[in-house]
Amino acid sequence: MVQLTINGKQIEAAEGITVLAAAKQAGIEIPTLCAHKELTPFGGCRLCIVEVQGFRVPIASCTLPVSNGMVINTETEALKKSRKFILSMLFSERNHFCPFCQVSGGDCDLQNAAYHEEMTHWPMQPGWNGYPVDSSHPYFILDNNRCILCRRCVRACGELAGNFTLTMAERGAATLVVADTNVPLGESTCIKCGTCVQVCPTGALIDRTSAYQGHDESMTEIKSVCAGCSVGCGIKLIVRNNRIVRIEGDWDGAVNRGVLCEHGRYDPMNEARQRINSPLMKKDGKLTPVSWDEALGAVADRLKPLAGKEHDGLAAIASTRLPVEAMAMFKELFADGFKSAMVTSVEEGMTTAAINQVAEKNGAFEGKLDVLRNADMVLCIGANVAKSHMVAGFMIKRALPKGMRLVNVDPEESELDQFADVSLKPAMGSDLALIEGMQAVIVKEELGRTPLTIPDVDKVIAASVKASGVSVETLTKTARMLANAVSPVILFGKGITAQRDEKLVEAILNLAKLVGAVDSERAGLISVKGEANSVAAAQFRLDQQFALNGQQAVYAAIGDDYVSKRLVERLAKAPYLVVQAAYESTLTEKADVVLPVTIWSEQTGHYVNMDGRVQKAEKAVDAAESIRENSAVLAEIAMRMNMPIKQDWQKVLHERKSSVAFN
Ligand SMILES: Nc1nc2c(c(=O)[nH]1)N[C@H]1C(S)=C(S)[C@@H](COP(=O)(O)OP(=O)(O)OC[C@H]3O[C@@H](n4cnc5c(=O)[nH]c(N)nc54)[C@H](O)[C@@H]3O)O[C@H]1N2
Ligand SMILES: Nc1nc2c(c(=O)[nH]1)N[C@H]1C(S)=C(S)[C@@H](COP(=O)(O)OP(=O)(O)OC[C@H]3O[C@@H](n4cnc5c(=O)[nH]c(N)nc54)[C@H](O)[C@@H]3O)O[C@H]1N2
Ligand code: SF4
Ligand code: SF4
Ligand code: SF4
Ligand SMILES: [Mo]
């Protein structure tokens, strides 16, 4: 800790932090433009200048480390004058004719900084040069005329998204934000995460869907959780007149700390599916709108005789995107109430069944995604993390330039290969042999951190090479990389878990123990899961493979999920099909009864992400009156069946051992 004085106030600050950060901690706001708490300091805009006793000139506080005995002033007349001058220069450099800008009037950090300095005008001729406007991107526009060259976008693209698409071209007044080698954004390597737009302090990067839809002060902001995948990113829903105008990353989000991917930020804004607005019943072969009472009555009458029939009554399948509350009710109603033996989820436990078996014996063995922030080596096995869990992928990609090593194990080409130091292409399904081979190399070379006995290491290595097709050199190299890493992380996905082989997961766990990649702050073992609530589905034992064994009816609680052709074909074989869904699909077409329900943003509920965080998603908008909540529909059916529901999802969630610790 160091002692310093800011504006006459005695302050204690941690060594190594900046004066800007120390001031903020002490409640002293220093104006900034280019600084951002998630980005490395850059010292570009100079707005955060302060006077330091003993220094000849004012100095930027965002890049100045604190030191003992410093005496600092942030609000002198001379500083105010300098800041006005800096802002005047920024305003006059390009076209900041605010009335034409969508963020003018509250949402622009540049304009707000000027108001803060009580500026009414600037005394310089504005620049009349025309800078390029890039409107080639599907989701946002880059108008260089409004750019203040703060480089937040450039830093965010590299340091947060790990994509390094944005850069600066030219010099001096001609400096421009460009993509790649100055290609249109829409044709660039951009992966459409929108992080650059979220950090831009001016109207230079603006979002297409929310442009000119109103200022932040006329919007309601609701903190929630993305239901796009099992990463569980924190989001902010920006809502006006019962409509989501924009989705932003929540800087306080436990997992993502502000970053989102395309699926979280933009997909929900471009929903193309058709909503179902009324209960439907098949009459004369045609789905016909009916009242809720008629639809629910018909379902209850048809299902009543099937209660208590374990194997030839009812089969039920739920989406793993449903909130925990609805999922728990689903399980209670159909598994406990109806006593059906075929109650499962659309994932069929593909991402969880094998790890849960290992957890039954070992308890929780997985770490948190945060370990990726400190890892110096990642071994990725059978997980397409750059595509299927993008924000987790960002955490890996952005650390690579800082020296993190990456080994990717995937029989097929995957997005991750282009970033990997080593790509292993083992034969499909040969992972157990491959992992055992790595263990054997580490044991043979005495690189292990925990004791492991392997009777004949050379035999195991030879068998590994033979089964996997990976050369002994590559096997040895990767095993050494892993064993020599200080903070190794092993990450695996459906390429492993879909093999439904408990021994394989156990072998990975043993490898993790051998190299010290278990359960610590800096190293760990992580498996990526499926949809937003796959962990919860596993806890409710909705993890068996779906099969119709003479069941006479199927109840499919799909919610707002997509359904594949494969699933539709299997479900459509049922003599009677009830579909609880928000959107029209080939599945609802085949249903006898369709019950229209809310989507993710229209209901409050909890999600358990891949590393065990139990997070609450908030309702942001109201659904049409004819639409009911997922859990309400299930509760109504339970009532009509006289099956009491306790609704204690917290208890059920913790009843089964899990591979992740809940928090
Ligand atoms: N044998 C076997 N069975 C499995 C699995 C396995 O690996 N092997 N995996 C299990 C798992 S983990 C899951 S999640 C389920 C998956 O099975 P399902 O739940 O049936 O879902 P998906 O296969 O993801 O198919 C969704 C469909 O919706 C469409 N779709 C998805 N997103 C979009 C979109 O944004 N826009 C448009 N227009 N269409 C979209 C896709 O074309 C896809 O055909 O299957 C499970 N069953
Ligand atoms: N954008 C987007 N994100 C999603 C989803 C989505 O539909 N769209 N779906 C979500 C869901 S439901 C799931 S389950 C997850 C899936 O996310 P992941 O667990 O990452 O699964 P996949 O994306 O199928 O990638 C699995 C990888 O394993 C490889 N593989 C196949 N067989 C083997 C093998 O025998 N050994 C090894 N080592 N590798 C193998 C495949 O080539 C593939 O690259 O993604 C979730 N995230
Ligand atoms: S959207 Fe994401 S990947 Fe594309 S330029 Fe912006 S930060 Fe980079
Ligand atoms: S586009 Fe925005 S974030 Fe990027 S340098 Fe210009 S003003 Fe800064
Ligand atoms: S990584 Fe998953 S949870 Fe995060 S924004 Fe993307 S889809 Fe949503
Ligand atoms: Mo999945």
Short mmCIF file of N, CA, C and O in Angstrom, two decimals, residues 532-598:
data_model
loop_
_atom_site.label_atom_id
_atom_site.label_comp_id
_atom_site.label_asym_id
_atom_site.label_seq_id
_atom_site.Cartn_x
_atom_site.Cartn_y
_atom_site.Cartn_z
N ALA A 532 -28.35 -23.10 -22.27
CA ALA A 532 -28.24 -22.28 -21.05
C ALA A 532 -28.47 -23.03 -19.75
O ALA A 532 -27.90 -22.71 -18.73
N ASN A 533 -29.32 -24.06 -19.80
CA ASN A 533 -29.62 -24.77 -18.54
C ASN A 533 -29.28 -26.25 -18.59
O ASN A 533 -29.95 -27.06 -17.95
N SER A 534 -28.22 -26.63 -19.31
CA SER A 534 -27.93 -28.07 -19.34
C SER A 534 -27.51 -28.62 -18.00
O SER A 534 -27.81 -29.77 -17.69
N VAL A 535 -26.83 -27.82 -17.19
CA VAL A 535 -26.42 -28.32 -15.87
C VAL A 535 -27.66 -28.57 -15.00
O VAL A 535 -27.76 -29.61 -14.33
N ALA A 536 -28.61 -27.65 -15.06
CA ALA A 536 -29.83 -27.84 -14.28
C ALA A 536 -30.57 -29.09 -14.75
O ALA A 536 -31.04 -29.89 -13.95
N ALA A 537 -30.65 -29.28 -16.07
CA ALA A 537 -31.33 -30.46 -16.61
C ALA A 537 -30.69 -31.74 -16.07
O ALA A 537 -31.39 -32.69 -15.72
N ALA A 538 -29.36 -31.73 -15.99
CA ALA A 538 -28.66 -32.91 -15.46
C ALA A 538 -29.02 -33.13 -14.00
O ALA A 538 -29.26 -34.26 -13.57
N GLN A 539 -29.11 -32.04 -13.23
CA GLN A 539 -29.45 -32.18 -11.81
C GLN A 539 -30.85 -32.76 -11.64
O GLN A 539 -31.12 -33.45 -10.67
N PHE A 540 -31.74 -32.45 -12.58
CA PHE A 540 -33.10 -32.99 -12.52
C PHE A 540 -33.20 -34.35 -13.21
O PHE A 540 -34.28 -34.85 -13.44
N ARG A 541 -32.07 -34.90 -13.56
CA ARG A 541 -31.97 -36.21 -14.23
C ARG A 541 -32.73 -36.24 -15.57
O ARG A 541 -33.26 -37.28 -15.97
N LEU A 542 -32.75 -35.12 -16.23
CA LEU A 542 -33.34 -35.09 -17.58
C LEU A 542 -32.21 -35.36 -18.57
O LEU A 542 -31.85 -34.51 -19.37
N ASP A 543 -31.60 -36.53 -18.44
CA ASP A 543 -30.36 -36.75 -19.18
C ASP A 543 -30.29 -38.12 -19.86
O ASP A 543 -29.23 -38.56 -20.25
N GLN A 544 -31.43 -38.77 -19.98
CA GLN A 544 -31.37 -40.07 -20.68
C GLN A 544 -31.67 -39.90 -22.17
O GLN A 544 -32.25 -38.92 -22.59
N GLN A 545 -31.25 -40.89 -22.93
CA GLN A 545 -31.50 -40.84 -24.36
C GLN A 545 -32.98 -41.10 -24.63
O GLN A 545 -33.59 -41.95 -24.01
N PHE A 546 -33.51 -40.32 -25.54
CA PHE A 546 -34.95 -40.38 -25.80
C PHE A 546 -35.30 -41.57 -26.68
O PHE A 546 -34.65 -41.81 -27.70
N ALA A 547 -36.33 -42.28 -26.26
CA ALA A 547 -36.83 -43.36 -27.11
C ALA A 547 -38.30 -43.56 -26.81
O ALA A 547 -38.73 -43.43 -25.66
N LEU A 548 -39.09 -43.81 -27.84
CA LEU A 548 -40.51 -44.09 -27.65
C LEU A 548 -40.66 -45.60 -27.60
O LEU A 548 -40.50 -46.27 -28.62
N ASN A 549 -40.95 -46.12 -26.39
CA ASN A 549 -41.13 -47.58 -26.27
C ASN A 549 -42.58 -47.87 -26.00
O ASN A 549 -42.94 -48.24 -24.90
N GLY A 550 -43.40 -47.66 -26.98
CA GLY A 550 -44.82 -47.95 -26.79
C GLY A 550 -45.58 -46.86 -26.05
O GLY A 550 -46.74 -47.05 -25.70
N GLN A 551 -44.93 -45.73 -25.78
CA GLN A 551 -45.67 -44.66 -25.12
C GLN A 551 -46.76 -44.14 -26.04
O GLN A 551 -46.57 -44.06 -27.26
N GLN A 552 -47.84 -43.77 -25.42
CA GLN A 552 -49.00 -43.38 -26.22
C GLN A 552 -49.09 -41.88 -26.44
O GLN A 552 -49.92 -41.42 -27.20
N ALA A 553 -48.27 -41.14 -25.74
CA ALA A 553 -48.32 -39.68 -25.92
C ALA A 553 -46.96 -39.07 -25.60
O ALA A 553 -46.18 -39.64 -24.84
N VAL A 554 -46.70 -37.92 -26.21
CA VAL A 554 -45.48 -37.18 -25.91
C VAL A 554 -45.84 -35.76 -25.53
O VAL A 554 -46.69 -35.13 -26.17
N TYR A 555 -45.23 -35.29 -24.45
CA TYR A 555 -45.37 -33.89 -24.08
C TYR A 555 -44.00 -33.23 -24.30
O TYR A 555 -43.02 -33.60 -23.66
N ALA A 556 -43.93 -32.29 -25.23
CA ALA A 556 -42.66 -31.63 -25.54
C ALA A 556 -42.71 -30.17 -25.09
O ALA A 556 -43.46 -29.37 -25.65
N ALA A 557 -41.94 -29.84 -24.05
CA ALA A 557 -41.87 -28.46 -23.55
C ALA A 557 -40.66 -27.79 -24.18
O ALA A 557 -39.55 -27.83 -23.66
N ILE A 558 -40.87 -27.19 -25.34
CA ILE A 558 -39.78 -26.68 -26.16
C ILE A 558 -39.45 -25.22 -25.83
O ILE A 558 -38.34 -24.76 -26.06
N GLY A 559 -40.42 -24.51 -25.26
CA GLY A 559 -40.19 -23.10 -24.97
C GLY A 559 -39.84 -22.34 -26.23
O GLY A 559 -40.48 -22.49 -27.26
N ASP A 560 -38.75 -21.55 -26.16
CA ASP A 560 -38.37 -20.74 -27.34
C ASP A 560 -37.22 -21.39 -28.12
O ASP A 560 -36.55 -20.74 -28.91
N ASP A 561 -37.00 -22.68 -27.89
CA ASP A 561 -35.85 -23.35 -28.50
C ASP A 561 -36.11 -23.69 -29.98
O ASP A 561 -37.23 -23.72 -30.44
N TYR A 562 -35.01 -23.95 -30.69
CA TYR A 562 -35.08 -24.52 -32.03
C TYR A 562 -35.23 -26.04 -31.91
O TYR A 562 -34.82 -26.62 -30.91
N VAL A 563 -35.81 -26.64 -32.91
CA VAL A 563 -35.84 -28.10 -32.94
C VAL A 563 -35.26 -28.60 -34.26
O VAL A 563 -35.50 -28.02 -35.31
N SER A 564 -34.51 -29.67 -34.16
CA SER A 564 -33.90 -30.22 -35.37
C SER A 564 -34.87 -31.16 -36.07
O SER A 564 -35.81 -31.66 -35.46
N LYS A 565 -34.59 -31.41 -37.32
CA LYS A 565 -35.40 -32.31 -38.12
C LYS A 565 -35.41 -33.70 -37.47
O LYS A 565 -36.45 -34.36 -37.39
N ARG A 566 -34.23 -34.06 -36.95
CA ARG A 566 -34.07 -35.38 -36.33
C ARG A 566 -35.04 -35.56 -35.15
O ARG A 566 -35.68 -36.59 -35.00
N LEU A 567 -35.14 -34.53 -34.34
CA LEU A 567 -36.00 -34.60 -33.16
C LEU A 567 -37.47 -34.62 -33.57
O LEU A 567 -38.27 -35.40 -33.05
N VAL A 568 -37.82 -33.79 -34.55
CA VAL A 568 -39.20 -33.75 -35.03
C VAL A 568 -39.62 -35.12 -35.53
O VAL A 568 -40.70 -35.63 -35.19
N GLU A 569 -38.75 -35.75 -36.28
CA GLU A 569 -39.08 -37.08 -36.82
C GLU A 569 -39.34 -38.09 -35.71
O GLU A 569 -40.25 -38.90 -35.80
N ARG A 570 -38.53 -37.97 -34.65
CA ARG A 570 -38.71 -38.94 -33.56
C ARG A 570 -39.99 -38.67 -32.77
O ARG A 570 -40.71 -39.59 -32.41
N LEU A 571 -40.27 -37.41 -32.51
CA LEU A 571 -41.43 -37.07 -31.70
C LEU A 571 -42.74 -37.28 -32.46
O LEU A 571 -43.77 -37.62 -31.88
N ALA A 572 -42.68 -37.05 -33.76
CA ALA A 572 -43.90 -37.13 -34.57
C ALA A 572 -44.44 -38.56 -34.63
O ALA A 572 -45.59 -38.77 -35.03
N LYS A 573 -43.64 -39.52 -34.22
CA LYS A 573 -44.11 -40.92 -34.22
C LYS A 573 -45.14 -41.18 -33.12
O LYS A 573 -45.83 -42.20 -33.14
N ALA A 574 -45.24 -40.27 -32.16
CA ALA A 574 -46.15 -40.49 -31.04
C ALA A 574 -47.59 -40.41 -31.53
O ALA A 574 -47.93 -39.55 -32.34
N PRO A 575 -48.45 -41.27 -30.98
CA PRO A 575 -49.87 -41.23 -31.37
C PRO A 575 -50.54 -39.92 -30.97
O PRO A 575 -51.53 -39.52 -31.57
N TYR A 576 -50.04 -39.29 -29.89
CA TYR A 576 -50.63 -38.02 -29.44
C TYR A 576 -49.48 -37.10 -29.02
O TYR A 576 -48.61 -37.51 -28.26
N LEU A 577 -49.47 -35.88 -29.56
CA LEU A 577 -48.33 -34.99 -29.31
C LEU A 577 -48.80 -33.62 -28.82
O LEU A 577 -49.55 -32.92 -29.51
N VAL A 578 -48.34 -33.26 -27.62
CA VAL A 578 -48.60 -31.92 -27.09
C VAL A 578 -47.30 -31.13 -27.16
O VAL A 578 -46.26 -31.61 -26.70
N VAL A 579 -47.34 -29.96 -27.76
CA VAL A 579 -46.13 -29.14 -27.86
C VAL A 579 -46.36 -27.80 -27.18
O VAL A 579 -47.29 -27.06 -27.52
N GLN A 580 -45.51 -27.53 -26.20
CA GLN A 580 -45.54 -26.25 -25.49
C GLN A 580 -44.40 -25.43 -26.10
O GLN A 580 -43.23 -25.73 -25.88
N ALA A 581 -44.75 -24.42 -26.89
CA ALA A 581 -43.70 -23.71 -27.63
C ALA A 581 -44.08 -22.27 -27.88
O ALA A 581 -45.26 -21.91 -27.88
N ALA A 582 -43.07 -21.45 -28.12
CA ALA A 582 -43.29 -20.04 -28.39
C ALA A 582 -43.40 -19.76 -29.89
O ALA A 582 -44.09 -18.83 -30.30
N TYR A 583 -42.68 -20.56 -30.67
CA TYR A 583 -42.61 -20.28 -32.11
C TYR A 583 -43.16 -21.44 -32.95
O TYR A 583 -43.05 -22.60 -32.57
N GLU A 584 -43.69 -21.08 -34.09
CA GLU A 584 -44.11 -22.09 -35.06
C GLU A 584 -42.90 -22.85 -35.55
O GLU A 584 -41.83 -22.28 -35.75
N SER A 585 -43.06 -24.14 -35.74
CA SER A 585 -41.96 -24.96 -36.26
C SER A 585 -42.54 -26.20 -36.93
O SER A 585 -43.76 -26.42 -36.87
N THR A 586 -41.69 -27.01 -37.51
CA THR A 586 -42.19 -28.25 -38.10
C THR A 586 -42.72 -29.18 -37.01
O THR A 586 -43.52 -30.06 -37.29
N LEU A 587 -42.29 -28.95 -35.77
CA LEU A 587 -42.80 -29.76 -34.66
C LEU A 587 -44.22 -29.34 -34.30
O LEU A 587 -45.10 -30.19 -34.12
N THR A 588 -44.46 -28.03 -34.20
CA THR A 588 -45.81 -27.58 -33.84
C THR A 588 -46.80 -27.97 -34.94
O THR A 588 -47.95 -28.30 -34.66
N GLU A 589 -46.35 -27.98 -36.18
CA GLU A 589 -47.22 -28.41 -37.29
C GLU A 589 -47.76 -29.82 -37.07
O GLU A 589 -48.87 -30.14 -37.46
N LYS A 590 -46.90 -30.66 -36.45
CA LYS A 590 -47.28 -32.06 -36.27
C LYS A 590 -48.06 -32.31 -34.98
O LYS A 590 -48.50 -33.42 -34.73
N ALA A 591 -48.23 -31.28 -34.15
CA ALA A 591 -48.82 -31.48 -32.83
C ALA A 591 -50.33 -31.64 -32.88
O ALA A 591 -50.99 -31.18 -33.81
N ASP A 592 -50.87 -32.32 -31.86
CA ASP A 592 -52.31 -32.39 -31.69
C ASP A 592 -52.80 -31.18 -30.91
O ASP A 592 -53.90 -30.69 -31.16
N VAL A 593 -51.97 -30.76 -29.95
CA VAL A 593 -52.29 -29.54 -29.21
C VAL A 593 -51.02 -28.69 -29.10
O VAL A 593 -49.94 -29.21 -28.83
N VAL A 594 -51.14 -27.38 -29.34
CA VAL A 594 -50.02 -26.46 -29.18
C VAL A 594 -50.37 -25.44 -28.10
O VAL A 594 -51.44 -24.83 -28.16
N LEU A 595 -49.49 -25.32 -27.12
CA LEU A 595 -49.72 -24.37 -26.03
C LEU A 595 -48.68 -23.25 -26.12
O LEU A 595 -47.49 -23.49 -25.95
N PRO A 596 -49.11 -22.01 -26.44
CA PRO A 596 -48.15 -20.93 -26.70
C PRO A 596 -47.58 -20.35 -25.40
O PRO A 596 -48.32 -20.02 -24.48
N VAL A 597 -46.28 -20.24 -25.35
CA VAL A 597 -45.61 -19.79 -24.12
C VAL A 597 -44.66 -18.62 -24.35
O VAL A 597 -44.32 -18.26 -25.49
N THR A 598 -44.20 -18.07 -23.22
CA THR A 598 -43.28 -16.93 -23.22
C THR A 598 -41.89 -17.32 -23.73
O THR A 598 -41.50 -18.48 -23.67
#
